[in-house]
Amino acid sequence: GSTAAPTAPRDVDFHASQLPPRAPHRAPAMDLLHHGRHKFPKAQLIASSADLGWTGIAAELRSHPAGEIAAIQPDQVEVTLALAGEPDAVVSRKGAGLRQDTPVLPGQIWISPVGVVEDDIRITRPLSRILHLYLPTRPPEHLVEVLGPRCFGGDSLRYLAGVQDALIRQIGVSLLTEISQPTMGGRLLAESLSHALTVRLLQAYASGAPARP
């Protein structure tokens, strides 16, 4: 039988074919601590998660002098936890058309949604240990798929003060412990606690959720 002529080798563009696929573009991570730097320029920073590489949540412990805090419209969620009570201290604030005057008791919690302008904040006496937790503008996508298309804006998350919530308090204390004594699995722990905090906020303090004391 006849022998087929050998096929001529094709030219191959090695420069293009051998390059590894380009990594997908990722938006830079949101600086969750910029809110605290902007909102509390006079407050002393005691401890922070800034150098721990956390994603999805940030935390800082501050002491606050008595006085007024400038008006602000946050682009992220802030959950504030009083770790220590201060006799006769009151935090007075106004946002979403609501005036809230709250005594500073141990475990007292304030919730500040995205986009709610706080235009009048006053602290009557110095506060020694206030923990601030910051979450991104939107929950992670995999949580949105489970919880529905709710986000952290003022139309879906309530602007609240004087909340007592043992779960949120424990999340805050656990994050502060990790800041004080970082562990090998600290980043994973912080991410897990950020998910727990997100679910708790949308479960208990979203608009339409049953009111809690």
mmCIF file of C-alpha atoms in Angstrom:
data_model
loop_
_atom_site.group_PDB
_atom_site.id
_atom_site.type_symbol
_atom_site.label_atom_id
_atom_site.label_comp_id
_atom_site.label_asym_id
_atom_site.label_seq_id
_atom_site.Cartn_x
_atom_site.Cartn_y
_atom_site.Cartn_z
ATOM 1 C CA GLY A 1 0.000 0.000 0.000
ATOM 2 C CA SER A 2 0.983 3.595 -0.380
ATOM 3 C CA THR A 3 2.618 5.411 2.471
ATOM 4 C CA ALA A 4 1.033 8.711 3.505
ATOM 5 C CA ALA A 5 3.276 11.685 3.239
ATOM 6 C CA PRO A 6 4.405 12.965 6.602
ATOM 7 C CA THR A 7 2.443 15.907 7.871
ATOM 8 C CA ALA A 8 4.478 19.066 8.090
ATOM 9 C CA PRO A 9 4.843 20.291 11.639
ATOM 10 C CA ARG A 10 2.667 23.276 12.494
ATOM 11 C CA ASP A 11 4.191 26.452 13.734
ATOM 12 C CA VAL A 12 3.513 26.839 17.419
ATOM 13 C CA ASP A 13 3.489 30.172 19.194
ATOM 14 C CA PHE A 14 5.315 29.032 22.309
ATOM 15 C CA HIS A 15 5.222 32.488 23.829
ATOM 16 C CA ALA A 16 1.417 32.486 23.939
ATOM 17 C CA SER A 17 0.667 28.809 24.511
ATOM 18 C CA GLN A 18 3.064 28.277 27.367
ATOM 19 C CA LEU A 19 2.080 31.270 29.438
ATOM 20 C CA PRO A 20 0.087 30.367 32.569
ATOM 21 C CA PRO A 21 -3.512 31.576 32.576
ATOM 22 C CA ARG A 22 -3.897 35.083 33.920
ATOM 23 C CA ALA A 23 -5.258 35.232 37.439
ATOM 24 C CA PRO A 24 -8.702 36.817 37.698
ATOM 25 C CA HIS A 25 -8.704 40.442 38.753
ATOM 26 C CA ARG A 26 -9.504 40.929 42.412
ATOM 27 C CA ALA A 27 -10.641 44.221 43.820
ATOM 28 C CA PRO A 28 -8.492 45.473 46.684
ATOM 29 C CA ALA A 29 -9.784 44.528 50.113
ATOM 30 C CA MET A 30 -11.819 47.180 51.875
ATOM 31 C CA ASP A 31 -9.925 48.976 54.625
ATOM 32 C CA LEU A 32 -12.331 48.274 57.449
ATOM 33 C CA LEU A 33 -10.346 50.322 59.963
ATOM 34 C CA HIS A 34 -10.512 53.628 58.098
ATOM 35 C CA HIS A 35 -13.917 54.296 59.665
ATOM 36 C CA GLY A 36 -12.481 54.309 63.188
ATOM 37 C CA ARG A 37 -9.555 56.531 62.222
ATOM 38 C CA HIS A 38 -11.943 59.041 60.660
ATOM 39 C CA LYS A 39 -14.706 58.925 63.267
ATOM 40 C CA PHE A 40 -12.590 58.873 66.429
ATOM 41 C CA PRO A 41 -9.545 61.120 65.905
ATOM 42 C CA LYS A 42 -9.456 62.076 69.603
ATOM 43 C CA ALA A 43 -9.910 58.564 71.003
ATOM 44 C CA GLN A 44 -6.879 56.601 72.156
ATOM 45 C CA LEU A 45 -6.254 53.374 70.257
ATOM 46 C CA ILE A 46 -5.395 50.626 72.739
ATOM 47 C CA ALA A 47 -5.361 47.547 70.481
ATOM 48 C CA SER A 48 -6.198 46.768 66.863
ATOM 49 C CA SER A 49 -6.446 43.924 64.358
ATOM 50 C CA ALA A 50 -4.602 46.055 61.777
ATOM 51 C CA ASP A 51 -1.516 43.811 61.490
ATOM 52 C CA LEU A 52 -3.215 40.425 61.803
ATOM 53 C CA GLY A 53 -4.328 39.939 58.195
ATOM 54 C CA TRP A 54 -8.012 39.476 58.980
ATOM 55 C CA THR A 55 -10.565 39.552 56.168
ATOM 56 C CA GLY A 56 -14.265 40.263 56.480
ATOM 57 C CA ILE A 57 -14.006 41.939 59.888
ATOM 58 C CA ALA A 58 -11.811 44.360 61.815
ATOM 59 C CA ALA A 59 -11.704 45.257 65.486
ATOM 60 C CA GLU A 60 -10.180 47.909 67.671
ATOM 61 C CA LEU A 61 -10.240 48.733 71.357
ATOM 62 C CA ARG A 62 -10.351 52.436 72.222
ATOM 63 C CA SER A 63 -10.736 54.753 75.163
ATOM 64 C CA HIS A 64 -12.859 57.836 74.498
ATOM 65 C CA PRO A 65 -12.712 61.269 76.090
ATOM 66 C CA ALA A 66 -15.880 63.108 77.009
ATOM 67 C CA GLY A 67 -17.100 65.441 74.286
ATOM 68 C CA GLU A 68 -18.707 65.541 70.855
ATOM 69 C CA ILE A 69 -17.964 63.369 67.822
ATOM 70 C CA ALA A 70 -18.267 64.917 64.373
ATOM 71 C CA ALA A 71 -21.132 63.928 62.091
ATOM 72 C CA ILE A 72 -20.430 60.919 59.874
ATOM 73 C CA GLN A 73 -22.150 58.785 57.243
ATOM 74 C CA PRO A 74 -20.575 55.322 57.479
ATOM 75 C CA ASP A 75 -19.928 53.115 54.451
ATOM 76 C CA GLN A 76 -19.626 50.000 56.600
ATOM 77 C CA VAL A 77 -21.297 48.445 59.633
ATOM 78 C CA GLU A 78 -20.109 49.326 63.104
ATOM 79 C CA VAL A 79 -20.984 47.271 66.185
ATOM 80 C CA THR A 80 -19.831 48.904 69.411
ATOM 81 C CA LEU A 81 -19.474 47.027 72.703
ATOM 82 C CA ALA A 82 -18.829 48.560 76.132
ATOM 83 C CA LEU A 83 -16.478 46.195 77.930
ATOM 84 C CA ALA A 84 -16.552 48.232 81.123
ATOM 85 C CA GLY A 85 -19.311 50.237 82.730
ATOM 86 C CA GLU A 86 -18.775 53.901 83.504
ATOM 87 C CA PRO A 87 -20.810 55.407 86.386
ATOM 88 C CA ASP A 88 -23.025 58.269 85.199
ATOM 89 C CA ALA A 89 -21.683 58.037 81.628
ATOM 90 C CA VAL A 90 -24.211 58.411 78.810
ATOM 91 C CA VAL A 91 -23.756 58.176 75.051
ATOM 92 C CA SER A 92 -26.250 60.404 73.274
ATOM 93 C CA ARG A 93 -26.583 60.042 69.521
ATOM 94 C CA LYS A 94 -29.001 60.810 66.710
ATOM 95 C CA GLY A 95 -29.389 58.919 63.450
ATOM 96 C CA ALA A 96 -32.215 57.820 61.165
ATOM 97 C CA GLY A 97 -34.373 60.450 62.875
ATOM 98 C CA LEU A 98 -33.943 58.747 66.257
ATOM 99 C CA ARG A 99 -32.462 60.227 69.421
ATOM 100 C CA GLN A 100 -30.853 57.601 71.667
ATOM 101 C CA ASP A 101 -29.530 58.341 75.170
ATOM 102 C CA THR A 102 -27.853 55.229 76.537
ATOM 103 C CA PRO A 103 -26.095 54.672 79.874
ATOM 104 C CA VAL A 104 -22.746 52.951 79.452
ATOM 105 C CA LEU A 105 -23.223 49.610 81.195
ATOM 106 C CA PRO A 106 -20.989 46.523 80.864
ATOM 107 C CA GLY A 107 -21.979 44.580 77.763
ATOM 108 C CA GLN A 108 -24.031 47.414 76.257
ATOM 109 C CA ILE A 109 -24.120 47.275 72.444
ATOM 110 C CA TRP A 110 -24.729 49.890 69.742
ATOM 111 C CA ILE A 111 -25.485 48.931 66.109
ATOM 112 C CA SER A 112 -24.791 51.418 63.301
ATOM 113 C CA PRO A 113 -25.861 50.370 59.773
ATOM 114 C CA VAL A 114 -24.288 51.461 56.501
ATOM 115 C CA GLY A 115 -25.406 54.874 55.253
ATOM 116 C CA VAL A 116 -27.222 56.098 58.384
ATOM 117 C CA VAL A 117 -25.960 59.614 59.086
ATOM 118 C CA GLU A 118 -25.068 60.215 62.719
ATOM 119 C CA ASP A 119 -25.143 64.001 63.044
ATOM 120 C CA ASP A 120 -25.070 64.439 66.818
ATOM 121 C CA ILE A 121 -22.956 62.197 69.081
ATOM 122 C CA ARG A 122 -22.020 63.210 72.628
ATOM 123 C CA ILE A 123 -20.190 61.325 75.392
ATOM 124 C CA THR A 124 -20.799 62.745 78.851
ATOM 125 C CA ARG A 125 -17.853 61.127 80.687
ATOM 126 C CA PRO A 126 -14.599 59.417 79.614
ATOM 127 C CA LEU A 127 -15.006 55.787 78.517
ATOM 128 C CA SER A 128 -12.102 53.445 79.229
ATOM 129 C CA ARG A 129 -12.696 50.254 77.216
ATOM 130 C CA ILE A 130 -14.908 50.399 74.142
ATOM 131 C CA LEU A 131 -14.602 47.676 71.496
ATOM 132 C CA HIS A 132 -15.490 48.591 67.911
ATOM 133 C CA LEU A 133 -16.216 45.848 65.349
ATOM 134 C CA TYR A 134 -16.399 46.714 61.645
ATOM 135 C CA LEU A 135 -18.031 44.669 58.877
ATOM 136 C CA PRO A 136 -18.003 45.344 55.107
ATOM 137 C CA THR A 137 -20.787 47.107 53.224
ATOM 138 C CA ARG A 138 -22.278 43.798 52.095
ATOM 139 C CA PRO A 139 -22.229 40.309 53.619
ATOM 140 C CA PRO A 140 -20.170 37.677 51.765
ATOM 141 C CA GLU A 141 -21.927 36.283 48.695
ATOM 142 C CA HIS A 142 -22.276 32.763 50.096
ATOM 143 C CA LEU A 143 -24.160 34.201 53.081
ATOM 144 C CA VAL A 144 -26.354 36.313 50.819
ATOM 145 C CA GLU A 145 -27.353 33.111 49.014
ATOM 146 C CA VAL A 146 -28.516 31.644 52.328
ATOM 147 C CA LEU A 147 -29.958 34.730 54.027
ATOM 148 C CA GLY A 148 -31.452 36.403 50.978
ATOM 149 C CA PRO A 149 -30.572 39.707 49.312
ATOM 150 C CA ARG A 150 -30.497 41.710 52.520
ATOM 151 C CA CYS A 151 -27.587 44.018 53.099
ATOM 152 C CA PHE A 152 -26.341 46.202 55.914
ATOM 153 C CA GLY A 153 -28.010 49.475 54.936
ATOM 154 C CA GLY A 154 -30.359 51.425 57.164
ATOM 155 C CA ASP A 155 -33.339 50.113 55.228
ATOM 156 C CA SER A 156 -32.555 46.545 56.278
ATOM 157 C CA LEU A 157 -30.568 46.773 59.535
ATOM 158 C CA ARG A 158 -31.939 48.733 62.470
ATOM 159 C CA TYR A 159 -30.111 51.634 64.108
ATOM 160 C CA LEU A 160 -30.055 50.494 67.729
ATOM 161 C CA ALA A 161 -28.568 51.356 71.116
ATOM 162 C CA GLY A 162 -28.687 49.690 74.509
ATOM 163 C CA VAL A 163 -28.758 46.172 73.068
ATOM 164 C CA GLN A 164 -27.850 43.294 75.388
ATOM 165 C CA ASP A 165 -26.885 40.229 73.344
ATOM 166 C CA ALA A 166 -24.755 37.471 74.885
ATOM 167 C CA LEU A 167 -23.748 36.034 71.505
ATOM 168 C CA ILE A 168 -22.482 39.330 70.097
ATOM 169 C CA ARG A 169 -20.721 40.020 73.373
ATOM 170 C CA GLN A 170 -18.944 36.644 73.218
ATOM 171 C CA ILE A 171 -17.929 37.234 69.595
ATOM 172 C CA GLY A 172 -16.426 40.579 70.593
ATOM 173 C CA VAL A 173 -14.548 39.166 73.574
ATOM 174 C CA SER A 174 -13.185 36.292 71.466
ATOM 175 C CA LEU A 175 -11.912 38.709 68.810
ATOM 176 C CA LEU A 176 -10.289 40.908 71.449
ATOM 177 C CA THR A 177 -8.571 37.852 72.961
ATOM 178 C CA GLU A 178 -7.201 37.002 69.525
ATOM 179 C CA ILE A 179 -5.880 40.557 69.115
ATOM 180 C CA SER A 180 -4.216 40.412 72.523
ATOM 181 C CA GLN A 181 -2.741 36.940 72.056
ATOM 182 C CA PRO A 182 -2.653 36.022 68.329
ATOM 183 C CA THR A 183 -2.782 32.312 67.514
ATOM 184 C CA MET A 184 -1.848 30.220 64.497
ATOM 185 C CA GLY A 185 -5.477 29.868 63.432
ATOM 186 C CA GLY A 186 -6.436 33.424 64.278
ATOM 187 C CA ARG A 187 -7.282 34.525 60.730
ATOM 188 C CA LEU A 188 -9.612 31.573 60.254
ATOM 189 C CA LEU A 189 -11.193 32.200 63.649
ATOM 190 C CA ALA A 190 -11.781 35.879 62.826
ATOM 191 C CA GLU A 191 -13.383 34.988 59.491
ATOM 192 C CA SER A 192 -15.661 32.439 61.172
ATOM 193 C CA LEU A 193 -16.674 34.961 63.834
ATOM 194 C CA SER A 194 -17.373 37.574 61.159
ATOM 195 C CA HIS A 195 -19.842 35.141 59.584
ATOM 196 C CA ALA A 196 -21.439 34.446 62.969
ATOM 197 C CA LEU A 197 -21.797 38.178 63.646
ATOM 198 C CA THR A 198 -23.275 38.793 60.203
ATOM 199 C CA VAL A 199 -25.867 36.049 60.646
ATOM 200 C CA ARG A 200 -26.743 37.283 64.138
ATOM 201 C CA LEU A 201 -27.269 40.859 62.980
ATOM 202 C CA LEU A 202 -29.507 39.872 60.070
ATOM 203 C CA GLN A 203 -31.334 37.254 62.134
ATOM 204 C CA ALA A 204 -32.144 39.421 65.143
ATOM 205 C CA TYR A 205 -31.750 43.075 64.188
ATOM 206 C CA ALA A 206 -32.870 43.379 60.578
ATOM 207 C CA SER A 207 -35.914 45.455 59.768
ATOM 208 C CA GLY A 208 -38.965 43.293 60.325
ATOM 209 C CA ALA A 209 -37.190 41.002 62.795
ATOM 210 C CA PRO A 210 -38.856 40.715 66.230
ATOM 211 C CA ALA A 211 -37.646 43.458 68.542
ATOM 212 C CA ARG A 212 -35.193 42.400 71.242
ATOM 213 C CA PRO A 213 -34.641 44.117 74.608
#
